[in-house]
C-alpha positions as MATLAB code, in Angstrom:
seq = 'XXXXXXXXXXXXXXXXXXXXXXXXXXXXXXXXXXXXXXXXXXXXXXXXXXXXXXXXXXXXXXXXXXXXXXXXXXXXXXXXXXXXXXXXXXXXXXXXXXXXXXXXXXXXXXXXXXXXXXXXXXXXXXXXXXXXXXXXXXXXXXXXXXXXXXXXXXXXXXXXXXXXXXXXXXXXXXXXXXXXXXXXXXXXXXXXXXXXXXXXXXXXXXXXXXXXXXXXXXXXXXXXXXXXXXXXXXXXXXXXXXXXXXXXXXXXXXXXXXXXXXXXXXXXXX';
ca = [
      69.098  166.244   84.993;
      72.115  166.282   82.255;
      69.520  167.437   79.873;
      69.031  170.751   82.477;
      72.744  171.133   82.838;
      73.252  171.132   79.318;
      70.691  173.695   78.566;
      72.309  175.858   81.409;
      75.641  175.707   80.130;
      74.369  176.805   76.667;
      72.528  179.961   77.998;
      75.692  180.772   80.115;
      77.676  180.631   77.032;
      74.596  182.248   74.757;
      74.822  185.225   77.543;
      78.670  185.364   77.352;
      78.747  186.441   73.766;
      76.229  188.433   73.550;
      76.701  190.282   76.767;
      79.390  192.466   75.305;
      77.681  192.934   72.297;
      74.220  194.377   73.949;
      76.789  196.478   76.290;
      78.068  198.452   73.159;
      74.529  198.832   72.197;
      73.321  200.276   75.303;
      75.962  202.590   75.794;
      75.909  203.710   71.900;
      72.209  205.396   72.531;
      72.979  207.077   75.837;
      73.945  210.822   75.892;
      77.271  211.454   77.508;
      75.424  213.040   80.308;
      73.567  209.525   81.222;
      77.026  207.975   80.851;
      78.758  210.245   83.078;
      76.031  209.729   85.723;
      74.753  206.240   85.780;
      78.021  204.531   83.841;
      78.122  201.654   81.028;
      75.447  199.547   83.045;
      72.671  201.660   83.792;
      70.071  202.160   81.547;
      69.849  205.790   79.782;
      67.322  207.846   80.855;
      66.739  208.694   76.918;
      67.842  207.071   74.053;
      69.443  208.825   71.472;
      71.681  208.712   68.285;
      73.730  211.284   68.108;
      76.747  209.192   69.335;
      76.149  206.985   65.883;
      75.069  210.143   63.831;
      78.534  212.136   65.298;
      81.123  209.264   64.521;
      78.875  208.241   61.275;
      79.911  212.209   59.995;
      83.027  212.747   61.501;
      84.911  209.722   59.452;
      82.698  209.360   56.333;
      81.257  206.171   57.413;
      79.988  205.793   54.423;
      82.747  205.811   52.386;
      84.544  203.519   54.583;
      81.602  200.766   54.465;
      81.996  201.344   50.666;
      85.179  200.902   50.708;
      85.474  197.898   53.149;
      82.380  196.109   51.131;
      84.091  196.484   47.951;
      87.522  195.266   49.235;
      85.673  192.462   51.512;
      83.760  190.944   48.224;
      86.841  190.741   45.984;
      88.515  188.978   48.019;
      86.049  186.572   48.834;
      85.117  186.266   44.926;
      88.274  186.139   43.722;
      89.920  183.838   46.636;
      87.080  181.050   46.308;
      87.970  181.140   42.441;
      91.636  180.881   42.987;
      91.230  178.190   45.610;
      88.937  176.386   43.131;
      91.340  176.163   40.298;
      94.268  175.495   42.021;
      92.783  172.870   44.462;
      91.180  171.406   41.254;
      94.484  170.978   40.106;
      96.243  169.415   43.128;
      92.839  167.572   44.385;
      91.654  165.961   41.191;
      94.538  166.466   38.680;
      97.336  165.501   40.955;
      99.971  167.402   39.122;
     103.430  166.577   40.099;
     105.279  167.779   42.794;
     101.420  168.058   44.676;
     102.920  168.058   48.011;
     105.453  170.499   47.517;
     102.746  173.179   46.651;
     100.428  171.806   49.428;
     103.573  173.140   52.235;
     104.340  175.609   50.191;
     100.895  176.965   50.800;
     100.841  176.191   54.042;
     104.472  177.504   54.880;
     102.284  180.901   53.268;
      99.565  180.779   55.662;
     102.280  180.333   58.953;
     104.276  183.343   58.137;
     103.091  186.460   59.866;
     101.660  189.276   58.102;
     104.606  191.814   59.764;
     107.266  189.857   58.140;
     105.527  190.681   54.356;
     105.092  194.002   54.777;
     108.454  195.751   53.546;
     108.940  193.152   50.616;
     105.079  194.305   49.697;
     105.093  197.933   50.508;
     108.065  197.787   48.053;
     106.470  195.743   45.295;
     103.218  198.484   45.748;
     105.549  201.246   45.459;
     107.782  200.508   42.330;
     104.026  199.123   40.481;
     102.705  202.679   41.350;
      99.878  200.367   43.491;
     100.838  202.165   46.727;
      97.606  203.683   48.806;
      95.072  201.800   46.119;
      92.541  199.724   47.092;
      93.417  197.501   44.171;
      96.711  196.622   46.032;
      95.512  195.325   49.149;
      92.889  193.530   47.421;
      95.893  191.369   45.333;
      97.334  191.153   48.925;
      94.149  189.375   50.536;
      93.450  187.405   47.588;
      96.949  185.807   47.380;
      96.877  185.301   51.282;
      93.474  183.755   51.343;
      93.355  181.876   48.325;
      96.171  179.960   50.106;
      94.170  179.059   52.603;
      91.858  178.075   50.591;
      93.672  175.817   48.396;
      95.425  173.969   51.209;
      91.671  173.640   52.543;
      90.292  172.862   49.419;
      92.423  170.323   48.133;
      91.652  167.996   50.773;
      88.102  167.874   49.858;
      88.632  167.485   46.311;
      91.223  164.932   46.703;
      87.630  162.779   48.252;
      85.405  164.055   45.084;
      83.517  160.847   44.123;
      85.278  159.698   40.651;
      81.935  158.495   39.528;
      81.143  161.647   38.857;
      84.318  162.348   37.147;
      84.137  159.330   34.961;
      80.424  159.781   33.889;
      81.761  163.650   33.055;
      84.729  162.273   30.697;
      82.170  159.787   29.004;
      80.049  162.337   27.800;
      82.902  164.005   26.839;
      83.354  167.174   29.187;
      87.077  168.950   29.149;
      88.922  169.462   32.089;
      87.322  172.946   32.484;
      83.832  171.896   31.747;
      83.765  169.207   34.511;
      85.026  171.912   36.966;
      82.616  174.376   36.341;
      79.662  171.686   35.211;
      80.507  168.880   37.850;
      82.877  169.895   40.955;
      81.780  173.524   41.502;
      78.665  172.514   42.101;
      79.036  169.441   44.236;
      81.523  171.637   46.264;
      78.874  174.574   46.644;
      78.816  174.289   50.257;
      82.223  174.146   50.793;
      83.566  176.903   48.483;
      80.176  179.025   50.470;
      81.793  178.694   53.901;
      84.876  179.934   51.695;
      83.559  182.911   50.996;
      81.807  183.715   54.027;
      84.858  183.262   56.458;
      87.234  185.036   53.294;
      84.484  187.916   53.358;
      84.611  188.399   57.626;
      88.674  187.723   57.864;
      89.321  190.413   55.121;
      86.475  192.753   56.746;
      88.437  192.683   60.285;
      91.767  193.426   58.890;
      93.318  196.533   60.331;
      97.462  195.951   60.014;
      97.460  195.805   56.092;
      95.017  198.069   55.187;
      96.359  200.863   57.685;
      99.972  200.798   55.913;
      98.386  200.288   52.794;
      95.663  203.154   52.722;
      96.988  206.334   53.974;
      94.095  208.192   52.532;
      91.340  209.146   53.642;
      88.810  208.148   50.934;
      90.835  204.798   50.782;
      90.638  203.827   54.241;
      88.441  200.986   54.913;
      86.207  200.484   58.535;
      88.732  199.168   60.736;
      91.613  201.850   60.131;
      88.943  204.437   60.316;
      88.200  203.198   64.121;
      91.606  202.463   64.812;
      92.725  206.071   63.910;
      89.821  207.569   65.482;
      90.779  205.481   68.844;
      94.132  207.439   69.181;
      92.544  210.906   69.157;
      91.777  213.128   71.794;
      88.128  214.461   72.990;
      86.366  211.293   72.111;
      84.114  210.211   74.593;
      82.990  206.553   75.768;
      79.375  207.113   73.732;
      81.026  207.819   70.667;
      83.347  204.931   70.971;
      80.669  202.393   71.363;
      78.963  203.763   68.561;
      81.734  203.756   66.279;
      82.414  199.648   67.935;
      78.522  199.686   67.077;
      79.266  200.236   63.617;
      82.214  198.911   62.997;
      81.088  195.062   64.210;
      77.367  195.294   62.779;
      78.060  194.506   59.094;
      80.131  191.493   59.658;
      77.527  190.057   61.938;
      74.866  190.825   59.975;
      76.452  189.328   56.732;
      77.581  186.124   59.231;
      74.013  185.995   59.886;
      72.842  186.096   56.074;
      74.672  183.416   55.455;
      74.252  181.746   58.884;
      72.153  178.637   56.629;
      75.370  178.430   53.839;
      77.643  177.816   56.909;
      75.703  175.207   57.972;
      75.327  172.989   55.069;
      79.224  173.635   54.592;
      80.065  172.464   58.084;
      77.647  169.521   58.400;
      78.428  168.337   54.186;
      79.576  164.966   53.894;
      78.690  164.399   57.615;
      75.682  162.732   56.042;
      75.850  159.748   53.187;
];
């Protein structure tokens, strides 16, 4: 009987996410006609894409998923990197003043993005980095790889010193036995890293839409936030541009799906 209720709760909650998910799909490939007529719950009487195609053209999709991809995968490269060294450093080389830089990084992660936004929209302007992609990529990177140290220290501050030892008797340098011996032992950890850095900078809209004013600049979720505020856009459009806005992340989530769960369940095991 628990085993029943159990399984019942799951498909409740299995049907709760993915219920609004399969209602954007549905009402992506309906014609505004079988909208206007049946609404977002009936099934179209023919399924089309000219909702996806329409949106797709009218904000250069394409550019933006270029542009959000390459913004995305810096971040996550060059946050996991950044969390790596410096966690190294605090983890394994306790350097002094090691809990000072732990709040410090934390203090960074509790302040709100609004408060950094003059001080940085001033830093971007005098370095001539204003509306650059290469700015708010510096911006994610620093704010991530905060979170990622903080994260990351904690976990190294456990690494086995076996392993550390055996690395220093066969005479491996500080930067040999990080990139030899604790990168990968930490593989699964520094993967959900980059996974969850990849997705957080992916949904960011409040950054990116002071920071990229132009139009070939713009990443996905200032294009759909700017195209939300215009007129004459009906509800099949907007699901298709939700459509297209959400499907990369999941489907990059779901790549990775396995990496996520070696990184949550490591160490669970001895």
């Amino acid at each position: 009987m628990r085993r029943w209720f159990v399984l019942a709760a799951l498909l409740v909650v299995v049907l709760l996410v993915l219920a609004p998910f399969a209602l954007i799909v549905l009402n992506a490939v309906k014609t505004p006609a079988d909208y206007a007529a049946g609404g977002p719950l009936a099934w179209p009487h023919r399924l089309t894409v000219d909702g996806i195609t329409a949106f797709w053209q009218r904000v250069s999709f394409g550019q933006k998923l270029a542009n959000s991809a390459l913004i995305s995968g810096c971040v996550a490269v060059l946050g996991v990197l950044f969390s790596l060294f410096n966690a190294y450093a605090l983890g394994i080389g306790r350097v002094r003043g090691r809990n000072w830089f732990l709040g410090a990084f934390l203090l960074a992660n509790l302040v709100p993005q609004e408060a950094l936004i003059y001080p940085l929209y001033y830093i971007a302007k005098q370095l001539d980095l204003y509306d650059t992609r290469l700015a708010v990529i510096i911006i994610f990177t620093a704010i991530q790889s905060a979170f990622g140290t903080f994260l990351l220290s904690g976990v190294l501050a456990e690494f086995p010193p076996e392993l550390l030892d055996a690395a220093a008797i066969d005479g491996a340098g500080r930067l040999r036995t990080l990139l030899r011996v604790v990168a990968p032992v930490s593989r699964s950890t520094l993967g959900v890293l980059f996974t969850f850095f990849f997705v957080w900078t992916w949904n960011e809209l409040f950054i990116p839409l002071i920071f990229l004013i132009s139009n070939d600049n713009q990443t996905v979720p200032v294009a759909l936030g700017v195209l939300q505020g215009e007129r004459m856009m009906d509800a099949t459009t907007t699901s298709a541009s939700a459509l297209l806005g959400i499907a990369p992340a999941v489907l990059f989530f779901l790549v990775f799906q396995r990496t996520l769960t070696r990184g949550v369940t490591a160490g669970a095991v001895k």
